[in-house]
Short mmCIF file of C-alpha atoms and ligand atoms in Angstrom, two decimals:
data_model
loop_
_atom_site.label_atom_id
_atom_site.label_comp_id
_atom_site.label_asym_id
_atom_site.label_seq_id
_atom_site.Cartn_x
_atom_site.Cartn_y
_atom_site.Cartn_z
CA MET A 196 -4.80 86.00 -215.32
CA HIS A 197 -5.18 82.84 -213.20
CA PRO A 198 -7.88 83.20 -210.48
CA ALA A 199 -5.28 82.48 -207.76
CA ALA A 200 -3.05 85.36 -208.94
CA THR A 201 -3.28 88.86 -207.54
CA ARG A 202 -0.85 90.41 -210.03
CA SER A 203 1.18 89.65 -213.15
CA SER A 204 4.43 87.65 -213.14
CA GLN A 205 6.23 90.83 -214.19
CA LYS A 206 5.10 92.66 -211.05
CA THR A 207 6.26 89.82 -208.77
CA ILE A 208 9.60 89.68 -210.59
CA ALA A 209 10.04 93.44 -210.09
CA GLN A 210 9.34 92.99 -206.35
CA PHE A 211 11.95 90.21 -206.15
CA ASP A 212 14.46 92.42 -207.96
CA LYS A 213 14.04 94.98 -205.22
CA TYR A 214 13.77 92.81 -202.10
CA VAL A 215 15.05 89.25 -202.62
CA ILE A 216 18.76 88.34 -202.74
CA PRO A 217 19.38 87.22 -206.31
CA ASN A 218 21.30 84.00 -205.56
CA TYR A 219 18.91 81.72 -207.46
CA LYS A 220 18.50 81.49 -211.21
CA ARG A 221 14.72 81.67 -211.57
CA TYR A 222 12.45 81.03 -214.55
CA PRO A 223 10.72 84.30 -215.48
CA VAL A 224 7.21 83.39 -214.31
CA SER A 225 5.39 83.43 -210.99
CA ILE A 226 3.69 80.13 -210.15
CA VAL A 227 0.32 80.59 -208.43
CA HIS A 228 -1.43 77.21 -208.34
CA GLY A 229 -0.67 73.49 -208.56
CA GLU A 230 -2.66 70.28 -208.74
CA GLY A 231 -0.90 66.93 -209.01
CA THR A 232 1.52 67.04 -211.94
CA GLN A 233 0.26 70.41 -213.21
CA VAL A 234 1.03 74.01 -212.24
CA TRP A 235 -0.25 77.35 -213.52
CA ASP A 236 1.51 80.69 -213.72
CA ALA A 237 -0.01 84.09 -212.93
CA GLU A 238 -0.95 84.58 -216.59
CA GLY A 239 -2.93 81.31 -216.52
CA LYS A 240 -0.49 79.23 -218.58
CA ARG A 241 -0.53 75.56 -217.56
CA TYR A 242 2.66 73.49 -217.28
CA LEU A 243 3.10 69.76 -216.92
CA ASP A 244 5.61 69.48 -214.08
CA LEU A 245 8.02 66.55 -214.47
CA PHE A 246 10.25 67.96 -211.72
CA PRO A 247 7.76 69.01 -209.06
CA GLY A 248 9.40 70.78 -206.16
CA TRP A 249 12.89 69.51 -207.08
CA GLY A 250 11.75 66.11 -205.87
CA CYS A 251 9.98 67.37 -202.76
CA ASN A 252 6.46 67.11 -204.17
CA ILE A 253 6.57 63.34 -204.37
CA LEU A 254 2.76 63.22 -204.67
CA GLY A 255 2.57 66.22 -206.98
CA HIS A 256 1.22 69.61 -206.00
CA CYS A 257 -1.29 69.89 -203.14
CA PRO A 258 -2.12 66.18 -202.68
CA PRO A 259 -5.62 66.20 -201.15
CA LYS A 260 -4.92 63.91 -198.16
CA VAL A 261 -1.84 65.92 -197.18
CA VAL A 262 -3.73 69.20 -197.56
CA LYS A 263 -6.51 67.85 -195.32
CA ALA A 264 -4.11 66.50 -192.70
CA VAL A 265 -2.30 69.87 -192.47
CA GLN A 266 -5.60 71.77 -192.32
CA GLU A 267 -6.80 69.58 -189.45
CA GLN A 268 -3.51 69.72 -187.57
CA VAL A 269 -3.08 73.49 -187.89
CA ALA A 270 -6.25 74.06 -185.89
CA HIS A 271 -4.91 72.04 -182.93
CA LEU A 272 -1.17 72.65 -182.70
CA ILE A 273 1.20 74.42 -185.06
CA HIS A 274 4.39 74.12 -183.08
CA VAL A 275 5.36 72.33 -179.91
CA PRO A 276 9.00 72.24 -178.79
CA ASN A 277 10.85 68.98 -178.30
CA THR A 278 10.60 69.35 -174.53
CA TRP A 279 7.13 67.78 -174.93
CA TYR A 280 5.73 64.63 -176.50
CA THR A 281 3.26 64.80 -179.38
CA GLU A 282 1.21 62.01 -180.91
CA ALA A 283 2.06 63.26 -184.40
CA GLN A 284 5.85 62.91 -183.95
CA GLY A 285 5.52 59.46 -182.41
CA ASN A 286 3.19 58.29 -185.19
CA PHE A 287 5.45 59.57 -187.96
CA ALA A 288 8.58 58.07 -186.39
CA GLU A 289 6.76 54.72 -186.17
CA ALA A 290 5.59 55.02 -189.79
CA ILE A 291 9.16 55.60 -191.01
CA CYS A 292 11.04 53.20 -188.75
CA SER A 293 8.57 50.32 -189.11
CA ARG A 294 9.30 50.49 -192.86
CA SER A 295 13.05 50.77 -192.33
CA PHE A 296 14.82 50.32 -189.00
CA GLY A 297 15.89 51.89 -185.73
CA LYS A 298 14.89 55.25 -184.32
CA ALA A 299 14.30 58.68 -185.88
CA PHE A 300 15.43 62.26 -185.24
CA PHE A 301 13.54 65.06 -187.00
CA ALA A 302 14.96 68.16 -188.67
CA ASN A 303 13.73 70.52 -191.39
CA SER A 304 15.83 69.92 -194.49
CA GLY A 305 18.22 67.54 -196.17
CA ALA A 306 21.30 69.49 -195.17
CA GLU A 307 20.16 69.59 -191.56
CA ALA A 308 19.48 65.84 -191.58
CA ASN A 309 22.97 65.18 -193.00
CA GLU A 310 24.57 67.61 -190.58
CA GLY A 311 23.00 65.64 -187.72
CA ALA A 312 24.15 62.34 -189.19
CA ILE A 313 27.74 63.66 -189.45
CA LYS A 314 27.64 64.76 -185.82
CA LEU A 315 26.17 61.44 -184.72
CA ALA A 316 28.90 59.51 -186.57
CA ARG A 317 31.63 61.49 -184.80
CA LEU A 318 29.89 61.32 -181.44
CA HIS A 319 29.42 57.57 -181.77
CA ALA A 320 33.07 56.97 -182.66
CA SER A 321 34.36 59.20 -179.87
CA SER A 322 32.15 57.44 -177.31
CA LYS A 323 34.08 54.20 -177.90
CA PRO A 324 37.38 53.37 -176.15
CA GLY A 325 40.25 54.75 -178.25
CA GLY A 326 37.81 56.54 -180.55
CA ALA A 327 38.78 60.11 -179.71
CA ASN A 328 40.70 60.52 -182.98
CA ARG A 329 38.17 58.84 -185.23
CA TYR A 330 36.60 61.74 -187.03
CA ARG A 331 37.24 61.24 -190.74
CA ILE A 332 34.32 60.71 -193.10
CA ILE A 333 34.66 59.41 -196.65
CA THR A 334 32.28 60.84 -199.25
CA PHE A 335 32.15 60.58 -203.03
CA THR A 336 32.92 62.44 -206.23
CA ASN A 337 29.75 63.91 -207.77
CA GLY A 338 27.79 63.43 -204.55
CA PHE A 339 25.52 66.10 -203.13
CA HIS A 340 24.68 66.50 -199.45
CA GLY A 341 23.64 70.13 -198.90
CA ARG A 342 24.86 73.68 -198.43
CA THR A 343 25.71 74.05 -194.74
CA PHE A 344 29.43 74.05 -193.98
CA GLY A 345 29.52 70.40 -192.96
CA THR A 346 27.38 69.16 -195.83
CA VAL A 347 28.97 71.34 -198.51
CA THR A 348 32.33 69.94 -197.40
CA ALA A 349 30.84 66.45 -197.64
CA THR A 350 29.80 67.37 -201.20
CA ALA A 351 32.92 66.54 -203.20
CA GLN A 352 32.33 68.98 -206.06
CA PRO A 353 34.83 71.85 -206.20
CA LYS A 354 32.27 74.17 -207.84
CA TYR A 355 30.35 74.28 -204.54
CA HIS A 356 33.49 75.09 -202.50
CA GLU A 357 34.78 78.12 -204.41
CA GLY A 358 35.46 81.05 -202.11
CA LEU A 359 34.24 79.30 -198.96
CA GLY A 360 37.46 77.97 -197.47
CA PRO A 361 38.63 76.81 -195.06
CA LEU A 362 36.14 73.97 -195.15
CA LEU A 363 35.33 71.57 -192.30
CA PRO A 364 38.35 69.34 -191.67
CA GLY A 365 38.11 65.57 -191.79
CA PHE A 366 36.57 64.70 -195.17
CA ARG A 367 38.12 62.52 -197.87
CA TYR A 368 36.69 61.98 -201.32
CA ALA A 369 36.58 58.71 -203.26
CA PRO A 370 35.39 58.01 -206.79
CA TYR A 371 31.83 56.59 -206.75
CA ASN A 372 31.26 52.90 -207.47
CA ASP A 373 34.94 51.98 -206.94
CA LEU A 374 35.30 49.79 -203.86
CA GLU A 375 39.07 49.49 -204.00
CA ALA A 376 39.46 53.29 -203.94
CA VAL A 377 37.44 53.49 -200.71
CA ARG A 378 39.40 50.67 -199.16
CA GLN A 379 42.59 52.66 -199.82
CA LEU A 380 41.21 55.71 -198.03
CA VAL A 381 39.95 54.04 -194.85
CA ASP A 382 42.34 54.40 -191.93
CA ASP A 383 42.23 54.25 -188.14
CA GLU A 384 40.85 57.79 -188.02
CA THR A 385 37.85 57.00 -190.23
CA CYS A 386 34.47 56.94 -188.49
CA ALA A 387 32.00 56.80 -191.39
CA ILE A 388 31.34 56.45 -195.10
CA LEU A 389 28.56 58.70 -196.41
CA LEU A 390 26.96 58.30 -199.83
CA GLU A 391 23.76 58.49 -201.82
CA PRO A 392 22.60 54.97 -202.80
CA ILE A 393 21.83 56.61 -206.16
CA GLN A 394 23.49 59.95 -206.88
CA GLY A 395 20.84 62.49 -207.84
CA GLU A 396 22.34 65.90 -208.49
CA GLY A 397 25.51 64.17 -209.76
CA GLY A 398 23.58 62.82 -212.76
CA VAL A 399 21.34 59.92 -211.56
CA ASN A 400 24.24 57.50 -211.09
CA ILE A 401 23.17 54.00 -210.05
CA PRO A 402 25.98 51.97 -208.43
CA ASP A 403 26.38 48.20 -208.63
CA ASP A 404 24.68 46.23 -205.84
CA ALA A 405 28.01 44.44 -205.29
CA TYR A 406 29.64 47.80 -204.56
CA LEU A 407 27.11 48.62 -201.83
CA HIS A 408 27.53 45.12 -200.35
CA GLY A 409 31.29 45.65 -200.46
CA LEU A 410 30.99 48.95 -198.59
CA ARG A 411 28.82 47.27 -195.95
CA GLN A 412 31.41 44.55 -195.47
CA LEU A 413 34.26 47.06 -195.33
CA CYS A 414 32.42 49.10 -192.69
CA ASP A 415 31.73 45.99 -190.61
CA GLU A 416 35.37 44.85 -190.83
CA ARG A 417 36.71 48.27 -189.78
CA GLY A 418 34.01 49.26 -187.25
CA ILE A 419 32.90 52.22 -189.40
CA LEU A 420 29.36 53.54 -189.80
CA LEU A 421 27.70 53.34 -193.22
CA ILE A 422 25.50 56.38 -193.83
CA PHE A 423 23.09 56.56 -196.76
CA ASP A 424 21.87 59.99 -197.80
CA GLU A 425 18.35 59.10 -198.95
CA VAL A 426 17.20 62.70 -199.09
CA GLN A 427 16.32 62.21 -202.75
CA THR A 428 15.88 58.43 -202.99
CA GLY A 429 13.75 57.94 -199.86
CA ILE A 430 10.00 57.61 -199.34
CA GLY A 431 9.05 55.77 -202.51
CA ARG A 432 10.97 57.82 -205.09
CA THR A 433 12.68 54.72 -206.53
CA GLY A 434 9.62 52.45 -206.42
CA LYS A 435 10.52 51.02 -203.01
CA TRP A 436 10.13 52.76 -199.68
CA PHE A 437 13.85 53.46 -199.46
CA GLY A 438 16.64 53.28 -202.01
CA TYR A 439 18.54 50.75 -199.89
CA HIS A 440 15.68 48.25 -200.28
CA HIS A 441 16.86 47.60 -203.86
CA SER A 442 20.26 46.22 -202.85
CA GLY A 443 19.20 44.98 -199.41
CA VAL A 444 22.25 46.74 -197.91
CA GLN A 445 21.02 48.37 -194.72
CA PRO A 446 22.97 51.43 -193.61
CA ASP A 447 23.65 52.31 -189.97
CA ILE A 448 22.24 55.80 -190.49
CA MET A 449 19.88 56.98 -193.21
CA THR A 450 18.99 60.62 -193.88
CA LEU A 451 15.70 61.77 -195.39
CA ALA A 452 14.04 65.02 -196.51
CA LYS A 453 12.59 66.23 -199.86
CA GLY A 454 9.51 64.02 -200.38
CA LEU A 455 9.27 63.01 -196.72
CA ALA A 456 6.25 65.24 -196.06
CA ALA A 457 5.20 65.72 -199.70
CA GLY A 458 6.60 69.24 -199.93
CA VAL A 459 6.13 70.50 -196.36
CA ALA A 460 9.62 71.25 -194.99
CA CYS A 461 10.78 68.15 -193.12
CA GLY A 462 14.02 66.25 -192.69
CA ALA A 463 14.97 63.27 -190.58
CA PHE A 464 17.61 60.72 -189.93
CA VAL A 465 17.12 57.17 -188.79
CA CYS A 466 19.81 55.18 -187.01
CA ARG A 467 20.21 51.68 -185.63
CA ASP A 468 18.97 51.33 -182.04
CA GLU A 469 22.47 50.71 -180.65
CA ILE A 470 23.78 53.96 -182.12
CA ALA A 471 20.93 56.20 -180.96
CA PRO A 472 22.22 56.75 -177.38
CA SER A 473 25.38 58.39 -178.81
CA LEU A 474 23.23 61.42 -179.67
CA ARG A 475 23.31 62.40 -176.03
CA PRO A 476 20.83 64.94 -174.63
CA GLY A 477 22.23 68.42 -175.14
CA MET A 478 24.49 67.42 -178.05
CA HIS A 479 22.03 68.00 -180.86
CA ALA A 480 18.64 69.64 -181.35
CA SER A 481 16.38 71.37 -183.85
CA THR A 482 13.78 73.90 -182.72
CA PHE A 483 11.32 73.29 -185.55
CA GLY A 484 12.32 69.63 -186.05
CA GLY A 485 9.39 67.25 -185.62
CA ASN A 486 6.80 70.02 -185.55
CA PRO A 487 3.20 68.78 -185.70
CA LEU A 488 2.43 70.30 -189.12
CA ALA A 489 5.32 68.52 -190.85
CA MET A 490 4.55 65.32 -188.94
CA ALA A 491 0.88 65.36 -189.97
CA ALA A 492 1.91 65.97 -193.59
CA GLY A 493 4.44 63.12 -193.39
CA ILE A 494 1.96 60.63 -191.97
CA ALA A 495 -0.55 61.55 -194.71
CA THR A 496 2.21 61.13 -197.31
CA ILE A 497 3.00 57.58 -196.19
CA GLN A 498 -0.72 56.72 -195.93
CA THR A 499 -1.35 58.03 -199.43
CA ILE A 500 1.52 56.02 -200.92
CA GLU A 501 0.29 52.89 -199.13
CA GLN A 502 -3.46 53.26 -199.65
CA GLU A 503 -3.17 54.26 -203.31
CA GLY A 504 -0.67 51.51 -204.16
CA LEU A 505 1.81 54.09 -205.41
CA LEU A 506 4.97 52.00 -205.07
CA GLY A 507 3.61 49.60 -207.69
CA HIS A 508 2.22 52.46 -209.80
CA CYS A 509 5.58 54.22 -209.69
CA GLU A 510 7.30 51.08 -211.04
CA LYS A 511 4.76 50.87 -213.89
CA MET A 512 5.17 54.52 -214.85
CA SER A 513 8.93 54.08 -214.62
CA GLU A 514 8.76 51.22 -217.10
CA ARG A 515 6.62 53.37 -219.42
CA PHE A 516 9.21 56.16 -219.35
CA ARG A 517 11.96 53.58 -219.93
CA GLN A 518 10.23 52.14 -223.01
CA HIS A 519 9.62 55.62 -224.43
CA PHE A 520 13.20 56.79 -223.88
CA SER A 521 14.70 53.47 -225.06
CA SER A 522 12.96 53.74 -228.41
CA LEU A 523 14.06 57.37 -228.68
CA GLN A 524 17.63 56.29 -227.92
CA THR A 525 17.62 53.98 -230.94
CA GLU A 526 16.26 56.82 -233.10
CA VAL A 527 18.55 59.75 -232.22
CA GLY A 528 22.32 59.67 -231.85
CA ILE A 529 22.65 62.00 -228.86
CA ILE A 530 21.43 59.79 -225.99
CA LYS A 531 24.52 58.27 -224.39
CA GLU A 532 22.83 56.43 -221.53
CA LEU A 533 19.51 56.06 -219.75
CA ARG A 534 19.65 55.78 -215.97
CA ILE A 535 16.22 55.13 -214.51
CA ARG A 536 15.02 53.83 -211.16
CA GLY A 537 11.39 54.42 -210.27
CA MET A 538 10.60 58.09 -210.62
CA MET A 539 14.27 59.04 -210.79
CA ILE A 540 15.07 59.45 -214.44
CA GLY A 541 18.36 60.50 -216.01
CA VAL A 542 18.81 60.84 -219.78
CA ASP A 543 22.51 61.41 -220.36
CA LEU A 544 23.22 63.17 -223.66
CA THR A 545 26.42 63.29 -225.65
CA ILE A 546 26.03 67.09 -225.83
CA PRO A 547 25.30 69.86 -223.29
CA ALA A 548 21.66 69.52 -222.24
CA SER A 549 20.87 72.87 -220.60
CA ALA A 550 19.01 74.26 -223.64
CA ALA A 551 16.38 71.54 -223.17
CA VAL A 552 14.98 73.22 -220.04
CA GLY A 553 13.91 76.45 -221.82
CA LYS A 554 12.72 74.62 -224.93
CA CYS A 555 10.49 72.29 -222.86
CA MET A 556 9.21 75.17 -220.76
CA GLU A 557 8.15 77.14 -223.86
CA ARG A 558 6.04 74.11 -224.74
CA GLY A 559 4.56 73.84 -221.26
CA VAL A 560 6.70 71.09 -219.68
CA LEU A 561 9.01 71.56 -216.69
CA ILE A 562 12.19 69.48 -216.50
CA ASN A 563 15.68 69.79 -215.00
CA VAL A 564 19.18 69.40 -216.32
CA THR A 565 22.02 68.38 -214.03
CA HIS A 566 25.69 67.64 -214.43
CA ASP A 567 25.79 69.50 -217.77
CA THR A 568 24.57 66.68 -219.98
CA VAL A 569 21.83 64.92 -218.01
CA ILE A 570 18.14 65.63 -218.49
CA ARG A 571 16.71 64.78 -215.09
CA LEU A 572 13.06 64.08 -214.33
CA LEU A 573 11.72 63.48 -210.81
CA PRO A 574 8.02 63.07 -211.59
CA ALA A 575 5.41 62.63 -208.88
CA MET A 576 4.76 59.00 -207.93
CA ASN A 577 1.09 59.43 -208.86
CA ILE A 578 1.72 60.76 -212.38
CA THR A 579 -0.85 59.27 -214.76
CA GLU A 580 -0.14 57.26 -217.93
CA ALA A 581 -1.56 60.08 -220.02
CA GLN A 582 0.77 62.58 -218.31
CA VAL A 583 3.80 60.33 -218.86
CA ASP A 584 2.92 60.20 -222.57
CA GLU A 585 2.19 63.94 -222.81
CA GLY A 586 5.40 64.94 -221.01
CA PHE A 587 7.55 62.45 -222.90
CA ALA A 588 6.22 63.66 -226.27
CA VAL A 589 7.46 67.19 -225.54
CA VAL A 590 10.85 66.05 -224.20
CA ARG A 591 11.18 63.75 -227.25
CA ASP A 592 10.49 66.59 -229.70
CA VAL A 593 13.07 68.77 -227.94
CA ILE A 594 15.69 65.99 -227.98
CA ARG A 595 14.95 65.33 -231.67
CA GLU A 596 15.46 69.02 -232.41
CA MET A 597 18.71 69.09 -230.46
CA ALA A 598 19.90 65.98 -232.32
CA GLN A 599 19.07 67.62 -235.63
CA ASP A 600 20.95 70.81 -234.67
CA ASP A 601 23.89 68.62 -233.69
CA GLY A 602 23.72 66.78 -237.01
CA LYS A 603 22.84 63.42 -235.32
C1 PLP B 96 20.94 63.71 -201.88
C2 PLP B 96 20.71 65.07 -201.29
N1 PLP B 96 21.14 65.32 -200.05
C3 PLP B 96 20.96 66.52 -199.45
C4 PLP B 96 20.34 67.54 -200.12
C5 PLP B 96 20.14 68.87 -199.45
O1 PLP B 96 18.80 69.01 -199.09
P1 PLP B 96 18.23 70.44 -198.67
O2 PLP B 96 18.27 71.31 -199.88
O3 PLP B 96 16.84 70.14 -198.18
O4 PLP B 96 19.11 70.95 -197.58
C6 PLP B 96 19.86 67.32 -201.43
C7 PLP B 96 19.20 68.41 -202.17
O5 PLP B 96 19.08 68.42 -203.37
C8 PLP B 96 20.05 66.06 -202.02
O6 PLP B 96 19.63 65.80 -203.27
#
């Protein structure tokens, strides 16, 4: 038994069976403790976590500076409504916007950040002369934006829509990385284009820089807002502060969550200064948004990344993963493509990949599979060289085994 556990995994699972709605597929262990890239289950088994917090734990589990900042903040103020000013919210907004642009609004999750961005896009269009009918938003095949009604509609994957209709009107879907297809869909009723600058859940799909530049130009020509969902790519994940820094294409609105406060629930969107007044008082709000605990965690997250040089470190670890996986690709016949940017790693197989998750877990390594064939890793930015090598060795052995079973 791990010292942090009060009972076995089996007992916790039995409690869930009785009291928790079973809408998640869960691994059959209860996690009780985490430190950096490692977690332990109730029985004391240690796992190397290459997918910490589904991308939320961008600094791994319980990063010391974030823990300290939350501990200090919790003794002063836990929650203050947005009818007051707090130093923490101002400081975090400055930390984000001085590294990107504009002004920030705080929420609690990725879906909530995107929901706000969708509302702002419509509000902004309708505030302009003749803009009353401009409500359409173009999103992209294989994108993912969340599970609220607005954001699940924005998510152009039929599997997430089954049984939910009617969905929110006003969305059109274009194939990703195809500029001409978007151009065809834009009309006088379009107010925004919303996309991930790298698709995460859709399989770590990295578009061409020229495509993003083309979208920017199209938006400027047609007076449409360009919205980047950086819920997964933001705050250092790709080796730069924000995903858009790779192409240099600045969106009009950018949404953030996941790693924003290193695992403490926090979402935000940032918009250009000229657009901000369209979010008129009374038109949007979030009770817990911008609460001091999340803000303190967020400030400590940005300070840690900066002070520990983690953007550079992330690029180095990314290159190490790339070299490892590239040599594996030449060895086995089942790796179709590697798609890697910073600590966003997709290994696209020629065969279904889901079996890899259980096989890695048995050997003490946690990974994810998305889009049927893609092994996805979202390691912490501060993963060490030794942990990259240890984790890769297990994933490599599992891929080798799968290749052998497949006769390749
Ligand atoms: C790109 C992107 N947008 C939005 C979301 C939704 O975020 P949340 O689950 O915090 O609502 C996710 C979650 O995986 C995501 O990857």
